[in-house]
Each structure stands twice: as C-alpha cells, then as structure tokens.
Short mmCIF file of C-alpha atoms and ligand atoms in Angstrom, two decimals:
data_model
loop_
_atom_site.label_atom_id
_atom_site.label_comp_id
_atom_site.label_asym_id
_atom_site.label_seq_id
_atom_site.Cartn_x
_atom_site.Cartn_y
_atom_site.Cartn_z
CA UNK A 914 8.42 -28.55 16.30
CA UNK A 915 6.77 -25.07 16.97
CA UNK A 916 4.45 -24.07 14.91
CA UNK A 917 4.98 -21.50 12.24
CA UNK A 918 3.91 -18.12 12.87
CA UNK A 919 3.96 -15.74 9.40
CA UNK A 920 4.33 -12.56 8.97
CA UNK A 921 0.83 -11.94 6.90
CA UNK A 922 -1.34 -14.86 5.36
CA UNK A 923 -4.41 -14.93 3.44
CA UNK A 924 -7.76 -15.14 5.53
CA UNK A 925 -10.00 -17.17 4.14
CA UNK A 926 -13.05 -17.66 6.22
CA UNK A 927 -16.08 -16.53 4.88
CA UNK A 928 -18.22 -16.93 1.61
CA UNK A 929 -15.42 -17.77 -0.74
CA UNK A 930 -16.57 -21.19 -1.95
CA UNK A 931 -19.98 -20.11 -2.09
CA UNK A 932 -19.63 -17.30 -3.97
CA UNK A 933 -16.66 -18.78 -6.42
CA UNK A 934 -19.01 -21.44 -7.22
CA UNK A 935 -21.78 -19.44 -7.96
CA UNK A 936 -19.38 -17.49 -10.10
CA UNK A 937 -18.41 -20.14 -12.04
CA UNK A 938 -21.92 -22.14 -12.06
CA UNK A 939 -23.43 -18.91 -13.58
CA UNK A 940 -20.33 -19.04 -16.35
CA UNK A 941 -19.10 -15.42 -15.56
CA UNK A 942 -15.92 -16.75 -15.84
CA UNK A 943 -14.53 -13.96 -18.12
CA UNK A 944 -13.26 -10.57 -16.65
CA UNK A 945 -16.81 -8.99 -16.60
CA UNK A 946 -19.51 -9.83 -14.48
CA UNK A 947 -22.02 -9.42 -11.26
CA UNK A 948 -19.40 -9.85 -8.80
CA UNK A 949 -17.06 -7.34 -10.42
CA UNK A 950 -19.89 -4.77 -10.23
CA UNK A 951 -20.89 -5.90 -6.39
CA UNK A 952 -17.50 -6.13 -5.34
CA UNK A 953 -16.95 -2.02 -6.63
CA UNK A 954 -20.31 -0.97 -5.33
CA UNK A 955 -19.15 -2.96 -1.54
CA UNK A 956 -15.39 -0.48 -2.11
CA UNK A 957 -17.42 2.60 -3.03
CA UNK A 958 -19.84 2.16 0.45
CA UNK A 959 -17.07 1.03 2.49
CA UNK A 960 -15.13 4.45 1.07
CA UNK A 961 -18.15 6.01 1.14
CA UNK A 962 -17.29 7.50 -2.78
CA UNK A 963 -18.41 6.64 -5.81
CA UNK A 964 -16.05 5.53 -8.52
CA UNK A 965 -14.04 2.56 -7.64
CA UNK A 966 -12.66 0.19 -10.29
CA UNK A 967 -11.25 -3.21 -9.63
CA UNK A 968 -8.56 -4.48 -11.36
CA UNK A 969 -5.69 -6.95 -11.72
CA UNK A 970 -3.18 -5.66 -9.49
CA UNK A 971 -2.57 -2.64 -6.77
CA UNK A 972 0.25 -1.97 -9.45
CA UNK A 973 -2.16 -1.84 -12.48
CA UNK A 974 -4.01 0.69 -10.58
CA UNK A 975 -0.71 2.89 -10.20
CA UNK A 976 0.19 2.73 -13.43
CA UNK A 977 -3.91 3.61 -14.45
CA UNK A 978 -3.50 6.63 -12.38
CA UNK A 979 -0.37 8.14 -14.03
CA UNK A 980 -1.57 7.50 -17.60
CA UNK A 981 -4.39 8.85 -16.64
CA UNK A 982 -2.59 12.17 -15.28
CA UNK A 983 -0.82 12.03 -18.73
CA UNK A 984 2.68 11.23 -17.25
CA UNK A 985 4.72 10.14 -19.82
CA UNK A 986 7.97 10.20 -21.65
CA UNK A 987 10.09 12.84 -20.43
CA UNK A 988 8.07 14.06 -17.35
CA UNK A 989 9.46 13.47 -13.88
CA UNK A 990 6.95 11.83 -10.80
CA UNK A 991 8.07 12.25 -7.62
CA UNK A 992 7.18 9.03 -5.28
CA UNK A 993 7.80 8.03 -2.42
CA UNK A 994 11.17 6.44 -1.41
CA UNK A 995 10.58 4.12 1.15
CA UNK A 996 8.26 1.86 0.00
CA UNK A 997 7.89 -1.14 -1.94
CA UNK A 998 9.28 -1.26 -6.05
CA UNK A 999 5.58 -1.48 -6.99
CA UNK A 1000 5.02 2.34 -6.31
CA UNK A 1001 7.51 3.65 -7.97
CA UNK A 1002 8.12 0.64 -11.35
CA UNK A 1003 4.71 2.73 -12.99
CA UNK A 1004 6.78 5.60 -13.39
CA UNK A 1005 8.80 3.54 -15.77
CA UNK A 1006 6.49 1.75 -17.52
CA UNK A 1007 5.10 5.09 -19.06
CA UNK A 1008 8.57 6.36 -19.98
CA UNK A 1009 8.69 8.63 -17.37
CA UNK A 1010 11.46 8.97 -14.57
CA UNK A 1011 11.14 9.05 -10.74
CA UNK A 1012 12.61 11.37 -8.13
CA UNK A 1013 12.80 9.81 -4.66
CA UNK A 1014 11.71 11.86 -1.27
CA UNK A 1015 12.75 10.93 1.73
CA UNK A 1016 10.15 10.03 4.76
CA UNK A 1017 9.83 11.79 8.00
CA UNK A 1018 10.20 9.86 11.38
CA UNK A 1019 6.31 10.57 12.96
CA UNK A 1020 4.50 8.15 9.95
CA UNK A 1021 7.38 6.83 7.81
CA UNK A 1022 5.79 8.53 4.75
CA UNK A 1023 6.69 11.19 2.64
CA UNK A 1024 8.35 14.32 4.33
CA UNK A 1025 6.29 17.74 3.59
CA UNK A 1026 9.29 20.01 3.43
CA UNK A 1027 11.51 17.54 1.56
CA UNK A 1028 8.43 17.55 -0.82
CA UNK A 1029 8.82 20.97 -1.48
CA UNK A 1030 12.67 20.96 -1.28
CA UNK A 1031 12.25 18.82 -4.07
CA UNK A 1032 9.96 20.44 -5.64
CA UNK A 1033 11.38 23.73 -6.07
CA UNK A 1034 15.10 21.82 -6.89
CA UNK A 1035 13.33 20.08 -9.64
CA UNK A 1036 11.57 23.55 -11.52
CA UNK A 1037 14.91 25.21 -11.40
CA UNK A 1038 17.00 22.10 -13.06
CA UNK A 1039 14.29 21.20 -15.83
CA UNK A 1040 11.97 24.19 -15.69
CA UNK A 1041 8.99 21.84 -15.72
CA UNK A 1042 6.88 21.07 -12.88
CA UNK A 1043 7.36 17.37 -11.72
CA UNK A 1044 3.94 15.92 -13.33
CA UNK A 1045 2.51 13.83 -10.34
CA UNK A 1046 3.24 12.89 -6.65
CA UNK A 1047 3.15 9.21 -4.91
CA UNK A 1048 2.70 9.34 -1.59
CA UNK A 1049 2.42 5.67 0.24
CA UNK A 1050 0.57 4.95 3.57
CA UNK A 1051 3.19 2.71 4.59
CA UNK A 1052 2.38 -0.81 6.75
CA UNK A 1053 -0.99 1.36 6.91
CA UNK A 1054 0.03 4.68 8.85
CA UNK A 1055 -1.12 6.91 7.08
CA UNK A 1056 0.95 9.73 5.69
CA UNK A 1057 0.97 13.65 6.84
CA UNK A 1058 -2.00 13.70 4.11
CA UNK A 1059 -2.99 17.78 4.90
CA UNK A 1060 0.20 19.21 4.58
CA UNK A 1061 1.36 16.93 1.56
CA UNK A 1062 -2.21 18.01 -0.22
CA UNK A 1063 -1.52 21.82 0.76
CA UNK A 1064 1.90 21.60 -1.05
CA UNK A 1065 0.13 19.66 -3.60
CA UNK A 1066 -2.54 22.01 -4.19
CA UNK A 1067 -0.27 24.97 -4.21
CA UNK A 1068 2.33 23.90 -7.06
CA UNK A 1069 -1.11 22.41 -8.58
CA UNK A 1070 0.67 19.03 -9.05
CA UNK A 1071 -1.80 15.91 -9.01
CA UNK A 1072 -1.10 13.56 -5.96
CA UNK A 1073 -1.64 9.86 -6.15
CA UNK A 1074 -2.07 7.70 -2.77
CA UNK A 1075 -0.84 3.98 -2.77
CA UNK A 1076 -3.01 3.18 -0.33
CA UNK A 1077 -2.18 -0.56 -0.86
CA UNK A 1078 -1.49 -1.51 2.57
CA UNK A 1079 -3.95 0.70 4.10
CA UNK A 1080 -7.42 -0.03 3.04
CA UNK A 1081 -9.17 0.92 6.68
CA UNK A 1082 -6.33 3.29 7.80
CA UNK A 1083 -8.01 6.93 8.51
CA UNK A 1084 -6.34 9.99 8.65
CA UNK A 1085 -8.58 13.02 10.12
CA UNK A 1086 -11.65 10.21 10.09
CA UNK A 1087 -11.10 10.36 5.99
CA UNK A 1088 -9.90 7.09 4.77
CA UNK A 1089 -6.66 6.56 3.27
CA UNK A 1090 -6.88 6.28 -0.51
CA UNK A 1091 -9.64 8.68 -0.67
CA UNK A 1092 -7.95 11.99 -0.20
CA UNK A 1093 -5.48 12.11 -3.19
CA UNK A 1094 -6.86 12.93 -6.96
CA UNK A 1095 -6.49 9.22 -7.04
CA UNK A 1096 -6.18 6.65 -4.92
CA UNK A 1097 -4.97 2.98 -5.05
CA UNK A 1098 -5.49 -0.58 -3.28
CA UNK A 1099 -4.20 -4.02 -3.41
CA UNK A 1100 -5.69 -7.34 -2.73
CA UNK A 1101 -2.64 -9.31 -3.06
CA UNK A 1102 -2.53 -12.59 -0.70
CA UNK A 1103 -0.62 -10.88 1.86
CA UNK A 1104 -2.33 -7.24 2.10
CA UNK A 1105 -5.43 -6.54 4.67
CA UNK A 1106 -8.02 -8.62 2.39
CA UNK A 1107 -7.30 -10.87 -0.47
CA UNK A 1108 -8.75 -11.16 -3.81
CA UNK A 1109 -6.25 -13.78 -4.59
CA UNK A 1110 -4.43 -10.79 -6.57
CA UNK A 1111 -6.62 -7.60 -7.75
CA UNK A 1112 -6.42 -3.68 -6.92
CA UNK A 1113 -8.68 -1.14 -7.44
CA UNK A 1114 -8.09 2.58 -8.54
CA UNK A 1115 -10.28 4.84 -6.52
CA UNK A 1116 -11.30 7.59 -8.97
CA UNK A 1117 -11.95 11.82 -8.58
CA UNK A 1118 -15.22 10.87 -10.91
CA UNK A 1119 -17.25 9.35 -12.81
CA UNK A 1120 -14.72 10.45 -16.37
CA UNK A 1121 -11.94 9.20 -14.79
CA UNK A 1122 -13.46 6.28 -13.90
CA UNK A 1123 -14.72 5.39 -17.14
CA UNK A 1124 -11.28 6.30 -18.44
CA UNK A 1125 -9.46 4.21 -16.26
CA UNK A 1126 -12.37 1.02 -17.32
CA UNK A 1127 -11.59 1.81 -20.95
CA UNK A 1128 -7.64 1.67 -20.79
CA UNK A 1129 -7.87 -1.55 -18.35
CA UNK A 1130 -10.05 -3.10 -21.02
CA UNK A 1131 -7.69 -2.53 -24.32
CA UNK A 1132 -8.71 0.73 -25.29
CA UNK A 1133 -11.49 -0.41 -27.34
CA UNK A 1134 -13.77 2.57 -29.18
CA UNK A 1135 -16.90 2.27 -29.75
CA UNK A 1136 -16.99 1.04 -32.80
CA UNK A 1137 -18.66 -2.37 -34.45
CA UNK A 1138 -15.08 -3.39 -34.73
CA UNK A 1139 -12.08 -2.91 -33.38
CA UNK A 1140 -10.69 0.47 -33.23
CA UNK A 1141 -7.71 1.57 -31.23
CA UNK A 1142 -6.77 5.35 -30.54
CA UNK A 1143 -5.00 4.60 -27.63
CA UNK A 1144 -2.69 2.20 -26.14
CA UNK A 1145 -4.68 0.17 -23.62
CA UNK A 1146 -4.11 -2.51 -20.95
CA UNK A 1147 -5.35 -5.89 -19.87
CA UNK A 1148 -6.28 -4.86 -16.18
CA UNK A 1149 -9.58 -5.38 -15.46
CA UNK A 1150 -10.04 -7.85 -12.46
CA UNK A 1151 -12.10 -11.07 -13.31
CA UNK A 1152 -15.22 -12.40 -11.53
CA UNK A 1153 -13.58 -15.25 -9.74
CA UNK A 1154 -11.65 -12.89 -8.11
CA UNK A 1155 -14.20 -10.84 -7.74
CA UNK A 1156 -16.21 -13.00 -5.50
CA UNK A 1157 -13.75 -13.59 -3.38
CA UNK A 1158 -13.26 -10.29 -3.02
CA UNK A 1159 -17.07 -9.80 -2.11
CA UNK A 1160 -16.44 -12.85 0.61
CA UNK A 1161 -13.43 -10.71 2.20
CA UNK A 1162 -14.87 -7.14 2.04
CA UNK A 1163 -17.93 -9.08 4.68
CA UNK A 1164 -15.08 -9.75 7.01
CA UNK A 1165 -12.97 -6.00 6.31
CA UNK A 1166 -14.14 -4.60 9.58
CA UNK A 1167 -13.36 -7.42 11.96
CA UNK A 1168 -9.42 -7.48 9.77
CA UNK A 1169 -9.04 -4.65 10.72
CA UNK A 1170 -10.10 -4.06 14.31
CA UNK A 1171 -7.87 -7.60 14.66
CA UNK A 1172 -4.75 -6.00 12.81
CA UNK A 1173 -5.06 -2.99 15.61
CA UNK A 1174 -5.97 -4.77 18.66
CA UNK A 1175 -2.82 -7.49 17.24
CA UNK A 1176 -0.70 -4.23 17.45
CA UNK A 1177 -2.08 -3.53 21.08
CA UNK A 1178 -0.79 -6.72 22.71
CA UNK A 1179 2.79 -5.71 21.24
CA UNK A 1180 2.94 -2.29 22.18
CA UNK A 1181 1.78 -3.18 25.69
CA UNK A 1182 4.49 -6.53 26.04
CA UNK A 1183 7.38 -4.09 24.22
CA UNK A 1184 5.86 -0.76 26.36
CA UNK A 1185 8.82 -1.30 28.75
CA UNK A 1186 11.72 -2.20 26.96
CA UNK A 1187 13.93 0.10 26.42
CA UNK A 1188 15.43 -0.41 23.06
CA UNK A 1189 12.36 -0.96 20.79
CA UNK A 1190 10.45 0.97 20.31
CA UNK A 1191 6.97 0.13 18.34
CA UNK A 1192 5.46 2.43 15.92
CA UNK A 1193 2.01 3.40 16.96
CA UNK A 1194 -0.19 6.43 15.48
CA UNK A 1195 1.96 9.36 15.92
CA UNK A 1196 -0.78 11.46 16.89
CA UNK A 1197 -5.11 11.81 17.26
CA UNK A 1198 -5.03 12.31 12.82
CA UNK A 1199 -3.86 9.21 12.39
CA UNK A 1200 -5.69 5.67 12.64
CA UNK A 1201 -3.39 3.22 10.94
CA UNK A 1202 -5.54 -0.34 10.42
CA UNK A 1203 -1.81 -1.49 11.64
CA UNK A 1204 -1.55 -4.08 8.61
CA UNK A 1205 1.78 -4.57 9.47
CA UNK A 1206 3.30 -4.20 13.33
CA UNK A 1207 6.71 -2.80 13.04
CA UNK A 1208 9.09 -1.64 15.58
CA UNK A 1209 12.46 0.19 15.53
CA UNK A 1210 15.79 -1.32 17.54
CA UNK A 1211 17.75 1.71 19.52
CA UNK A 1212 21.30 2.34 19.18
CA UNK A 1213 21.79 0.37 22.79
CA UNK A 1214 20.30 -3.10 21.17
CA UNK A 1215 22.80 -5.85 22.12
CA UNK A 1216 21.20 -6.92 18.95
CA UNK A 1217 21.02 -5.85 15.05
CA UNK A 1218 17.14 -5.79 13.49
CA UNK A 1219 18.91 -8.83 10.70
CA UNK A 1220 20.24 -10.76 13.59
CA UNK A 1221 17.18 -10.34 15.54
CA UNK A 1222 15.21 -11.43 12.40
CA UNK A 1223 17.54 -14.31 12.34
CA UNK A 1224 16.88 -15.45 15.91
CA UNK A 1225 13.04 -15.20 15.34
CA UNK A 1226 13.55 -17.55 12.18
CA UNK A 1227 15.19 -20.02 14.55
CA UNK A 1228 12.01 -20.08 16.48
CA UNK A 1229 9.94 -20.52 12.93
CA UNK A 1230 8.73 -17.25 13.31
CA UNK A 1231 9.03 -14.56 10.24
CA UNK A 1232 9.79 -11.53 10.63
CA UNK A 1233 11.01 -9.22 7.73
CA UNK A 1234 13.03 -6.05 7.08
CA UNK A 1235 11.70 -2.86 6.68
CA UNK A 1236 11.33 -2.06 2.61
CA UNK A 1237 14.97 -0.55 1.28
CA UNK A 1238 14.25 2.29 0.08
CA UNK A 1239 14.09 2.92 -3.37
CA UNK A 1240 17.24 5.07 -3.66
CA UNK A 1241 19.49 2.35 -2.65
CA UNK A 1242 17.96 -0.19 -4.91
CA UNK A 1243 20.44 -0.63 -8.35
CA UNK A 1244 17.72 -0.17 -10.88
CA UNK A 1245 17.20 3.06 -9.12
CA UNK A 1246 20.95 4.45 -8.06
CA UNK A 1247 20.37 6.80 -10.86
CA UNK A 1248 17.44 9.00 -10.00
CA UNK A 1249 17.28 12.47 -7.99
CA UNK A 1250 17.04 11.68 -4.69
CA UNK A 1251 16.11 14.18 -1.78
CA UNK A 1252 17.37 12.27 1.57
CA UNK A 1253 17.33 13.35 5.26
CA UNK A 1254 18.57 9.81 6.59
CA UNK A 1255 15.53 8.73 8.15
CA UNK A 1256 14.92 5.81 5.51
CA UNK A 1257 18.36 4.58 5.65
CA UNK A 1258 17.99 4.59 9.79
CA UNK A 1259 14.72 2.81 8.99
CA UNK A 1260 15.82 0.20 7.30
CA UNK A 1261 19.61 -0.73 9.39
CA UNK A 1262 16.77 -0.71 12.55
CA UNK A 1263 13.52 -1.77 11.76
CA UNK A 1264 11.66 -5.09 11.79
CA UNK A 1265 8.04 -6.06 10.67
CA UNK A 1266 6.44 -8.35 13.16
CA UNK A 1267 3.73 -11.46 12.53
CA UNK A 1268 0.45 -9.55 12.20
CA UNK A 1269 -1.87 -11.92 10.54
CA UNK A 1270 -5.54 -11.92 11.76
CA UNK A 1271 -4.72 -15.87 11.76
CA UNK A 1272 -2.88 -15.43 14.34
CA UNK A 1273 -3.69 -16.13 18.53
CA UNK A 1274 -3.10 -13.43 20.69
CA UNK A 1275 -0.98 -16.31 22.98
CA UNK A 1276 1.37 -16.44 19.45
CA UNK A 1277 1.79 -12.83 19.52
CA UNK A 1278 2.64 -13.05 23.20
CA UNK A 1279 5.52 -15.74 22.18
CA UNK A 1280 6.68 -13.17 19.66
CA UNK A 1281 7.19 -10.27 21.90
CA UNK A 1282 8.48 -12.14 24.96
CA UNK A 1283 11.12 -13.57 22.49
CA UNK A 1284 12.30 -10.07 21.24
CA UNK A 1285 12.56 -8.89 25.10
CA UNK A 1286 14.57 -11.64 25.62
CA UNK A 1287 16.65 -11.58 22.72
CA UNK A 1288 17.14 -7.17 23.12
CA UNK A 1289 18.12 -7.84 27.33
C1 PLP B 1358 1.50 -4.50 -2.48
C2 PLP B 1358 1.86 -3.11 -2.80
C3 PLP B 1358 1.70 -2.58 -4.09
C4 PLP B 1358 1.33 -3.42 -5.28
O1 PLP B 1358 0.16 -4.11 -5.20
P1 PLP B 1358 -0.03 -5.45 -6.07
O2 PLP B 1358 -1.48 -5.74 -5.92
O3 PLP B 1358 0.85 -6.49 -5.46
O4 PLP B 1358 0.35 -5.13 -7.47
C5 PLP B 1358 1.98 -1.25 -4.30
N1 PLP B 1358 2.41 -0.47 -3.30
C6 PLP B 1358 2.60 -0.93 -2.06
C7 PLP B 1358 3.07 0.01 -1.00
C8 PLP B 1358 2.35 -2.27 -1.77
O5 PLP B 1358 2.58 -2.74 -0.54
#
C-alpha cells in the first residue's frame, strides 16, 4: 500500500510535551496563565505590533472584531465570497446580514472595483453605509490589500482581515493580518501552526485590545461581584493550548519557508504543462507563505478538477476542492451578491494540492508527476 500523503497535518516537532507538562505541572490549567501571555508577546514580535489576543478559535476572533466595530442587528458586512463559512457565519451570529463580493483572478481575494460596485449599490438600496468589510488572504495570497484599504478609507468603512491561513504571508513586506483595523488568525490543526484549536485577534490598540479580552472573558465589570453590562463570550484561549502554541511559533519560520519552497517543486514539475496552471504570487507585493498549493485545470484538461481529485484519492493522496463560494452555499442563496464569475470558474477548476511541511519533497514529486500524467 502507498503511503498516505494529506493535504495539511499538524506538525508537531518541537517543545510541545515540554512545555504542556510544565503547563500542567505548574496547575495553569484554567484559561489564564504564563503561556497565554508568552504565546501573545511571541505573535506581537513575530507581527512586530503590539496588541495580540489569543483565543479559542480564528472564528471567535471574527466574531470579536465585528462586535467590536458595533455590527449588529440590522447592519449589513460585506465579506468576502470565496472563502471558507467561518468568515462570513460572524456576520450572523451578531444579527447582522452579509453581502458577498466576488474575487479577482491575480490573488483570489476580494475584487477592488466589485468592492466599490457594491458599495455604492448598497448606500442607494438601504441608505446606510455597509458597517464593516472581510477581506480573506486566501490559501495565504494575500489580497490586493492597498487598493481594498484606499476604498476602505475613502467610504470610512472599517476593514477586517481573516488572515487565518496566512500567518507569514506579506504583502508590500507588511504582514498579512496587520494591515486591516483588525486582523485575525487561526491555529486550527490544519492551518500553518497549530495550537490544537485557538486564534488570535490582532488589535488597532491597546482599547481594543482590552475590549476584545473583556468580551472573550464574559463581560465581567469590575466589580466585587458579578456585574454584566454587556453580553460577553467564552473565548479566551487556555494555557495548554497556549504552550503548544509557544512550541509551534519556535518552528513558524522554518513552516513557512517549507510551505514556499513545497510550492517551488510544483510550480517547477507543473511549469510545462499546459493545462494547469499553479497559482504563484501574482506579482513583487505579494509573498504568500503558500499554506496551501493550488492550481487551476484549463478548458483543454482531458480531465475535470473532481475527477482529477478522484484519481489522486486512488493513489491515497488528498487533494480537495477549492472553497464554494459563499453565494452558492443554501444558508446563503439569500444575500446580495456582487459576482464577476471568477469564483464560480474557481471552484468547477481548481484543486488544493498536499502541502504539509510533513511532507518529502520525493512525495511532492509523486504528486505532480501523477497530475501530468493524469492532464496528458
Ligand atoms: C480556518 C479558517 C477560519 C476559522 O478559523 P478556526 O480557528 O477554525 O475557527 C476562518 N477563516 C478562514 C479563511 C479559515 O481558513
């Protein structure tokens, strides 16, 4: 039997066990402790800002974020559509509604002038400003950040970067998740480092920050009792996960020159095939950490992206879909949606590849010599 070959796995190879045990030994077992404050002071250098906050989930942080920005019932938050539910779900949870923008074909990410198309659509039907953008830096490219922020900054709407799969990714030597009013990262089990699930919300300052701590830890004033003004959350990320957080973050910059150089050996064994075509940095802005390889199949494949997805599970190899967009998901169909067709192309054509840092560069080889022989 070959062996399997996954799309993205957890990493463990570092200080984990040391540092869990120390965690636990020392009884910070509760979501407070050292490692929560080392593991935000490693995000903050590694950022170079200043008020990170870990917490549960990538999709705790979103949701943070638009509470924070005062989205709520009756507002409208335009996001992202292609992308995963997770971006967009937030929106709901606060009562508010989404309106879905299409991507452009350089990044994937949000289009600029669909962005303002839908921007000026959406004054003139409600006569309200849409109350917050979500842009995503998709399988880590990161999105057309200046132009979105210039459009931002001229309607004076508040933009919000899921930078969940991009933790590394640069765009004009800024990092991704630092550009936005807010920005947002995931350690889920599958994303560029692993906290065995956590996010943080990268914060504007130190207020937000401490505004985002108090509504992740219940809302609590202080008070000697318990005193609620607010609705709060249970978000804050616990020192177990913490420290394995602190383990990963030592290995962050070898992840991440692995995801890139991963996406090297496929763009060089795909470079002369004629009918895929592998997304790579669309120009000298952007410097994707590659968390995910992905490629697109041309119109003259003998072969569809599902059937070529199928072939590669033959092999036990995993390959996946690009994320349907959110407009053509059911719990969705309903919301104002500003298309150009590049999502829909993007998801009848594209594949993600195997791109853990797990993997050999001989398994990638297999990989790509497989899809040029399945696309002759
Ligand atoms: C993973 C992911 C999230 C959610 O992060 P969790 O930590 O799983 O909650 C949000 N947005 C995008 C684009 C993601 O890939």
């Amino acid at each position: 039997m070959e062996d399997q070959i996954k799309l993205s796995l957890p990493h463990l190879a570092g200080n984990e066990n040391k540092y869990v045990k120390d965690a636990i030994d020392s009884t910070w077992i509760t979501p407070l402790g050292p490692y929560v404050n080392r593991f935000e002071k490693l995000l903050d250098e590694y950022l170079s800002v200043e008020n990170v906050v870990a917490v549960s989930a990538g999709t705790a942080a979103i949701h943070l974020a638009l509470a924070i920005l005062g989205v709520g019932k009756g507002d409208e938050v335009i996001c992202q559509s292609m992308t995963f539910a997770a971006s967009a779900n937030p929106i709901v949870y606060l009562g508010a509604d989404p309106v879905y923008v299409d991507s452009e074909p350089d990044t994937w990410n949000m289009d600029p002038a669909l962005l303002r198309t839908a921007i000026n659509e959406r004054i003139k039907t409600t006569k309200r400003k849409p109350k917050a953008i979500v842009v995503v830096h998709l399988y880590g490219m990161p999105a057309k950040m200046d132009e979105i922020m210039a459009i931002a900054h001229e309607y004076d709407i508040p933009v919000v970067e899921d930078a969940a799969e991009a933790i590394g990714s640069e765009y004009n030597g800024r990092k991704c998740g630092t550009i936005g009013r807010f920005g947002i990262l995931s350690f889920n089990g599958n994303k560029m480092i692993t906290t065995s699930g956590g996010g943080a919300i990268i914060c504007p300052d130190k207020e937000s920050a401490q505004r985002a701590l108090f509504l992740a830890t219940q809302a609590r004033e202080n008070r000697p009792y318990y005193y609620h003004e607010t609705i709060g959350y249970n978000y804050r990320l616990s020192n177990v996960s913490a420290a394995i957080g602190c383990a990963q973050m030592e290995e962050l910059k070898w992840r991440v020159d692995r995801r890139r150089a991963i996406h090297g050996i496929y763009a060089e064994a795909l470079h002369d095939n004629p009918v895929v075509a592998i997304h790579s940095n669309p120009g000298d802005e952007f410097n994707s950490n590659y968390w995910l390889s992905t490629i697109l199949l041309d119109d003259a494949s003998p072969i569809s992206a599902d059937e070529l997805r199928q072939k590669m599970a033959e092999h036990n190899i995993e390959t996946r879909l690009l994320w349907r967009p959110m407009h053509m998901q059911p719990i969705y169909s309903n919301a104002p949606v500003y298309t150009n067709g590049v999502s829909e192309r993007l998801f009848s054509r594209g594949l993600c590849l195997p791109s853990s840092t797990t993997l050999s560069d001989q398994q990638i080889h297999r990989v790509a010599q497989l899809i040029n022989d399945y696309t002759k």
